[in-house]
Amino acid sequence: VEGEFTADPIEFVDAYVAWNGDGINVTAGQQKFFTPLDDMTSDLNTSFTERAALVTAFNFSRRTGISAGYAKGDFQINGGVSTDPLIQLDDVDDNSQSAHVRAVWMPSFGKTKVHLGAAYHWKHRKDSEIVPVRYRQRPLVHSTETRYVATPGLLAEREQTYGVEAAAVNGPFHFASEAYWQHASRDGASDPTFFGAYAEVGFFLTKGDSRPLKGGQFGAIKPKKALGDGGIGAVQINARYDYLDLNDSGIRGGQQRGYMASIIWSPTNWMRLMAQYARLNYRDAAIAVAGDRDYGVDVIGARVQFTY
């Protein structure tokens, strides 16, 4: 059980029981249902303080249900069925119904570790006639409530989300990219399909350090030579292009093109310092500036984290 104590009321994050054995796993409770690679990777181990725009915009979140997976060699597949998060389970008649599947192939070619995956999600919103859904995103930092890209509330009865992912690691280099489509079905209205994608590259400046890629996600950085142990820790630089398009079928939610850079210093296994910059260019932004909805925004962010 893991809780989020900054929320009011306090919310559960992970709350599940699991069984693992002989390549098979079964999990019941509130959990991540095989979301994009950038979301399956812990926020303690991401290349930027916030995940790719598509993760938040398409409402990927933990849900309550049961899942099962099978892994053998370089291949793994997971599937499950779910309903709403625990905090929303107040009326059985209005709870959503969802199904999820994700498959990943993780071969190695010489010194290069490769990750290729695909996922599909289906959701039936039983309260769609009275509760609208919005697709929107903050500008790379979570400390603001401003959303420059945001759709109006849509009475979507069903949602389908499908995407592909790819990543690779070779020594100090890493690459990751994903593309996802979000299709919303509405009774008596057009059915928009929104799109999000990103591509990033990273490199360690310190000798012997690498980004772990295993089990369908990126792992924690463990410096080859930690500070105080004959080295300065691990220093990594990253660059990302992030694209989000919330315009389709008469819906004008805006487009975001992000050009991002970050530097990460991990002096030890349990400490991490991050600094980042982003130039975000908007078209049809949800917020007009002097009557103009096409403009750019500069964002600077930093984070210090301690883990145990």
Coordinates of C-alpha atoms in Angstrom, one line a residue:
V1 CA 0.0 0.0 0.0
E2 CA 1.3 3.4 -1.0
G3 CA -0.4 6.7 -0.1
E4 CA -0.3 10.3 -1.6
F5 CA -0.3 12.6 1.5
T6 CA -0.2 15.8 -0.4
A7 CA -3.7 15.2 -1.6
D8 CA -6.9 16.2 0.3
P9 CA -8.3 13.8 1.1
I10 CA -5.3 11.4 1.3
E11 CA -5.4 9.1 -1.8
F12 CA -4.1 5.6 -2.4
V13 CA -1.4 5.3 -5.1
D14 CA -0.6 1.6 -5.2
A15 CA -2.9 -0.7 -3.2
Y16 CA -2.8 -4.3 -4.3
V17 CA -1.8 -7.9 -3.6
A18 CA 0.3 -9.8 -6.1
W19 CA 1.5 -13.4 -6.8
N20 CA 4.5 -14.2 -9.0
G21 CA 5.9 -17.6 -10.1
D22 CA 7.4 -19.4 -13.1
G23 CA 7.0 -16.3 -15.4
I24 CA 3.4 -15.8 -14.5
N25 CA 2.1 -12.9 -12.3
V26 CA -1.4 -12.0 -11.0
T27 CA -2.2 -8.7 -9.4
A28 CA -5.5 -7.5 -7.8
G29 CA -6.2 -4.0 -6.5
Q30 CA -5.3 -0.5 -7.6
Q31 CA -2.4 -0.5 -10.0
K32 CA -0.9 0.7 -13.2
F33 CA -2.6 -1.1 -16.2
F34 CA 0.3 -1.3 -18.7
T35 CA 0.5 2.4 -19.5
P36 CA 3.1 3.9 -21.9
L37 CA 6.8 3.2 -21.3
D38 CA 7.4 6.8 -19.9
D39 CA 4.6 6.1 -17.3
M40 CA 5.6 2.5 -16.5
T41 CA 9.0 4.0 -15.6
S42 CA 8.9 5.3 -12.0
D43 CA 8.8 9.1 -11.8
L44 CA 12.0 8.7 -9.7
N45 CA 13.8 7.4 -12.8
T46 CA 12.5 9.6 -15.6
S47 CA 14.6 11.9 -17.8
F48 CA 12.6 15.0 -17.0
T49 CA 10.7 16.1 -13.9
E50 CA 7.4 15.4 -15.8
R51 CA 6.5 12.7 -18.1
A52 CA 5.7 13.1 -21.8
A53 CA 2.6 15.2 -22.6
L54 CA 0.6 12.3 -23.9
V55 CA 0.7 10.5 -20.6
T56 CA -1.3 13.1 -18.7
A57 CA -3.3 14.4 -21.6
F58 CA -4.8 11.0 -22.3
N59 CA -5.7 10.4 -18.7
F60 CA -3.5 7.4 -18.0
S61 CA -3.7 6.7 -14.2
R62 CA -3.9 3.9 -11.7
R63 CA -7.2 1.9 -11.7
T64 CA -8.8 -0.8 -9.7
G65 CA -9.0 -4.3 -11.1
I66 CA -7.2 -7.5 -11.8
S67 CA -4.4 -8.2 -14.2
A68 CA -2.2 -11.1 -15.2
G69 CA 1.1 -11.4 -17.1
Y70 CA 3.4 -13.9 -18.7
A71 CA 7.1 -13.4 -19.3
K72 CA 9.6 -15.7 -20.9
G73 CA 13.0 -14.8 -22.3
D74 CA 12.9 -11.5 -24.2
F75 CA 9.1 -11.4 -24.4
Q76 CA 6.3 -10.4 -22.0
I77 CA 2.6 -9.8 -22.3
N78 CA 0.2 -8.4 -19.8
G79 CA -3.6 -8.0 -19.8
G80 CA -6.3 -7.0 -17.3
V81 CA -9.8 -5.6 -16.6
S82 CA -10.5 -2.6 -14.4
T83 CA -12.9 0.0 -13.1
D84 CA -12.3 3.5 -11.6
P85 CA -9.6 4.3 -8.9
L86 CA -10.5 3.4 -5.4
I87 CA -11.3 7.0 -4.4
Q88 CA -14.0 7.1 -7.1
L89 CA -15.8 3.8 -6.2
D90 CA -18.8 5.5 -4.6
D91 CA -21.5 4.4 -7.0
V92 CA -21.4 1.0 -8.6
D93 CA -23.9 2.0 -11.3
D94 CA -21.7 4.8 -12.6
N95 CA -18.3 3.1 -12.5
S96 CA -16.4 2.7 -15.7
Q97 CA -15.3 -0.6 -17.3
S98 CA -11.9 -1.0 -19.0
A99 CA -9.8 -3.6 -20.6
H100 CA -6.0 -3.4 -21.2
V101 CA -3.2 -5.3 -23.0
R102 CA 0.5 -4.6 -23.5
A103 CA 3.2 -6.7 -25.2
V104 CA 6.9 -6.0 -25.1
W105 CA 9.9 -7.7 -26.9
M106 CA 13.3 -6.9 -25.3
P107 CA 16.1 -8.5 -27.4
S108 CA 19.8 -7.7 -27.2
F109 CA 22.0 -7.2 -30.2
G110 CA 25.6 -7.3 -29.1
K111 CA 26.0 -4.5 -26.5
T112 CA 22.7 -2.9 -27.4
K113 CA 19.5 -3.6 -25.4
V114 CA 16.3 -3.0 -27.4
H115 CA 12.7 -2.5 -26.3
L116 CA 9.8 -2.7 -28.7
G117 CA 6.2 -2.6 -27.5
A118 CA 2.5 -2.1 -28.3
A119 CA -0.5 -1.5 -26.1
Y120 CA -4.3 -1.1 -26.4
H121 CA -6.8 0.2 -23.9
W122 CA -10.6 0.2 -24.1
K123 CA -12.9 2.1 -21.7
H124 CA -16.7 2.4 -21.3
R125 CA -17.7 5.4 -19.3
K126 CA -21.1 4.6 -17.8
D127 CA -21.6 8.2 -16.5
S128 CA -20.7 9.8 -19.9
E129 CA -24.2 11.4 -20.3
I130 CA -23.6 13.7 -17.3
V131 CA -19.8 13.8 -16.6
P132 CA -17.7 15.2 -19.4
V133 CA -14.0 14.1 -20.0
R134 CA -11.3 16.6 -20.8
Y135 CA -7.9 16.0 -22.4
R136 CA -5.3 18.6 -21.3
Q137 CA -1.7 19.1 -20.2
R138 CA 0.4 21.3 -18.0
P139 CA 3.6 23.0 -19.5
L140 CA 6.2 20.4 -18.2
V141 CA 6.0 21.5 -14.6
H142 CA 3.4 20.1 -12.2
S143 CA 3.5 23.1 -9.9
T144 CA 1.1 25.2 -12.1
E145 CA -2.6 24.6 -12.8
T146 CA -2.2 26.4 -16.2
R147 CA -3.1 24.3 -19.2
Y148 CA -2.2 25.9 -22.6
V149 CA -3.6 22.9 -24.4
A150 CA -7.0 21.6 -23.3
T151 CA -10.2 20.4 -24.9
P152 CA -13.7 21.4 -23.7
G153 CA -15.6 18.8 -21.8
L154 CA -16.6 15.9 -24.1
L155 CA -19.5 13.5 -23.4
A156 CA -17.5 10.5 -24.6
E157 CA -19.2 7.2 -24.0
R158 CA -16.2 5.1 -25.0
E159 CA -12.5 5.6 -25.3
Q160 CA -9.9 3.6 -27.2
T161 CA -6.2 4.2 -26.7
Y162 CA -3.5 2.5 -28.8
G163 CA 0.1 3.1 -29.2
V164 CA 3.6 1.8 -30.0
E165 CA 6.9 2.3 -28.1
A166 CA 10.6 1.8 -28.8
A167 CA 13.7 2.2 -26.8
A168 CA 17.4 1.2 -26.8
V169 CA 20.4 1.4 -24.5
N170 CA 24.1 1.0 -25.5
G171 CA 26.6 1.9 -22.8
P172 CA 26.2 5.6 -21.9
F173 CA 23.6 6.2 -24.7
H174 CA 19.8 5.7 -24.5
F175 CA 16.9 6.4 -26.9
A176 CA 13.2 6.3 -26.3
S177 CA 10.1 7.1 -28.4
E178 CA 6.4 6.5 -28.2
A179 CA 3.3 7.4 -30.3
Y180 CA -0.3 7.1 -29.0
W181 CA -3.7 7.8 -30.4
Q182 CA -6.8 8.6 -28.2
H183 CA -10.2 8.0 -29.9
A184 CA -13.3 9.3 -28.2
S185 CA -16.7 7.9 -29.2
R186 CA -19.7 10.2 -28.7
D187 CA -23.4 9.6 -29.4
G188 CA -24.9 12.1 -31.9
A189 CA -21.6 13.9 -32.4
S190 CA -18.3 13.5 -34.3
D191 CA -15.7 11.1 -32.8
P192 CA -12.3 12.9 -32.5
T193 CA -8.9 11.1 -32.5
F194 CA -6.1 13.0 -30.7
F195 CA -2.4 12.2 -31.0
G196 CA 0.7 12.4 -28.9
A197 CA 4.3 11.4 -29.4
Y198 CA 7.8 12.0 -28.2
A199 CA 11.4 11.1 -29.0
E200 CA 14.3 11.5 -26.6
V201 CA 18.0 10.8 -26.5
G202 CA 20.4 10.8 -23.5
F203 CA 24.1 10.4 -22.7
F204 CA 26.2 9.9 -19.6
L205 CA 29.2 12.2 -19.2
T206 CA 30.7 10.0 -16.5
K207 CA 32.5 6.8 -17.5
G208 CA 30.9 3.5 -16.9
D209 CA 27.4 4.7 -16.2
S210 CA 24.3 3.5 -18.1
R211 CA 20.5 3.7 -17.9
P212 CA 19.0 0.3 -17.0
L213 CA 16.3 -1.0 -19.3
K214 CA 14.6 -4.2 -18.1
G215 CA 11.2 -5.7 -17.6
G216 CA 9.4 -3.2 -19.8
Q217 CA 10.7 0.0 -18.1
F218 CA 13.7 2.1 -17.3
G219 CA 15.2 1.5 -13.9
A220 CA 17.1 3.6 -11.3
I221 CA 20.5 5.0 -12.0
K222 CA 23.3 3.5 -9.8
P223 CA 26.5 5.5 -10.3
K224 CA 29.6 3.4 -11.1
K225 CA 31.6 5.6 -8.8
A226 CA 29.5 7.4 -6.2
L227 CA 30.4 10.7 -4.6
G228 CA 32.7 9.9 -1.6
D229 CA 33.6 6.5 -3.1
G230 CA 36.3 7.6 -5.6
G231 CA 34.0 9.5 -8.0
I232 CA 31.4 12.3 -8.4
G233 CA 28.4 10.1 -9.2
A234 CA 26.6 9.9 -12.5
V235 CA 26.0 12.9 -14.7
Q236 CA 23.5 12.6 -17.6
I237 CA 22.2 15.0 -20.3
N238 CA 19.0 14.5 -22.2
A239 CA 17.1 16.1 -25.1
R240 CA 13.5 15.5 -26.1
Y241 CA 11.0 16.5 -28.7
D242 CA 7.4 16.3 -27.4
Y243 CA 4.3 16.7 -29.6
L244 CA 0.6 16.8 -28.6
D245 CA -2.3 17.4 -31.0
L246 CA -5.7 18.0 -29.4
N247 CA -7.4 19.3 -32.6
D248 CA -9.7 17.0 -34.5
S249 CA -13.3 16.7 -35.8
G250 CA -14.2 20.2 -34.9
I251 CA -12.6 20.0 -31.4
R252 CA -10.0 22.7 -30.8
G253 CA -7.9 21.7 -27.9
G254 CA -4.6 23.1 -29.3
Q255 CA -1.3 21.8 -30.4
Q256 CA 1.9 21.7 -28.4
R257 CA 5.5 21.3 -29.8
G258 CA 8.1 21.0 -27.0
Y259 CA 11.8 21.2 -27.3
M260 CA 13.4 20.1 -24.1
A261 CA 16.8 19.6 -22.4
S262 CA 17.7 18.3 -19.0
I263 CA 20.8 17.6 -16.9
I264 CA 20.7 15.0 -14.1
W265 CA 23.3 14.5 -11.4
S266 CA 23.0 11.3 -9.3
P267 CA 25.8 11.6 -6.7
T268 CA 24.7 8.4 -5.0
N269 CA 22.1 5.7 -5.4
W270 CA 19.6 7.5 -3.2
M271 CA 20.1 11.2 -4.2
R272 CA 19.3 12.9 -7.5
L273 CA 19.4 16.5 -8.7
M274 CA 17.6 17.6 -11.9
A275 CA 17.4 20.8 -13.9
Q276 CA 15.6 21.3 -17.2
Y277 CA 14.5 23.8 -19.8
A278 CA 11.7 23.7 -22.4
R279 CA 10.5 25.8 -25.2
L280 CA 6.9 25.1 -25.9
N281 CA 5.3 26.4 -29.1
Y282 CA 1.5 26.5 -29.2
R283 CA -1.1 26.7 -31.9
D284 CA -4.8 27.2 -31.1
A285 CA -3.9 27.4 -27.5
A286 CA -6.7 27.2 -24.9
I287 CA -5.5 30.5 -23.4
A288 CA -5.4 33.6 -25.6
V289 CA -2.7 36.2 -25.0
A290 CA -3.7 39.6 -26.3
G291 CA -6.2 37.8 -28.6
D292 CA -3.5 35.6 -30.0
R293 CA -3.6 31.8 -29.6
D294 CA -0.4 31.0 -31.4
Y295 CA 2.7 31.8 -29.3
G296 CA 5.6 30.2 -27.3
V297 CA 6.3 29.6 -23.7
D298 CA 9.7 29.1 -21.9
V299 CA 9.8 26.8 -18.9
I300 CA 12.6 26.2 -16.4
G301 CA 12.3 23.6 -13.6
A302 CA 14.4 21.8 -11.1
R303 CA 14.0 19.0 -8.5
V304 CA 16.1 17.5 -5.7
Q305 CA 15.0 14.0 -4.6
F306 CA 16.0 11.6 -1.9
T307 CA 14.9 7.9 -2.1
Y308 CA 15.1 5.0 0.2

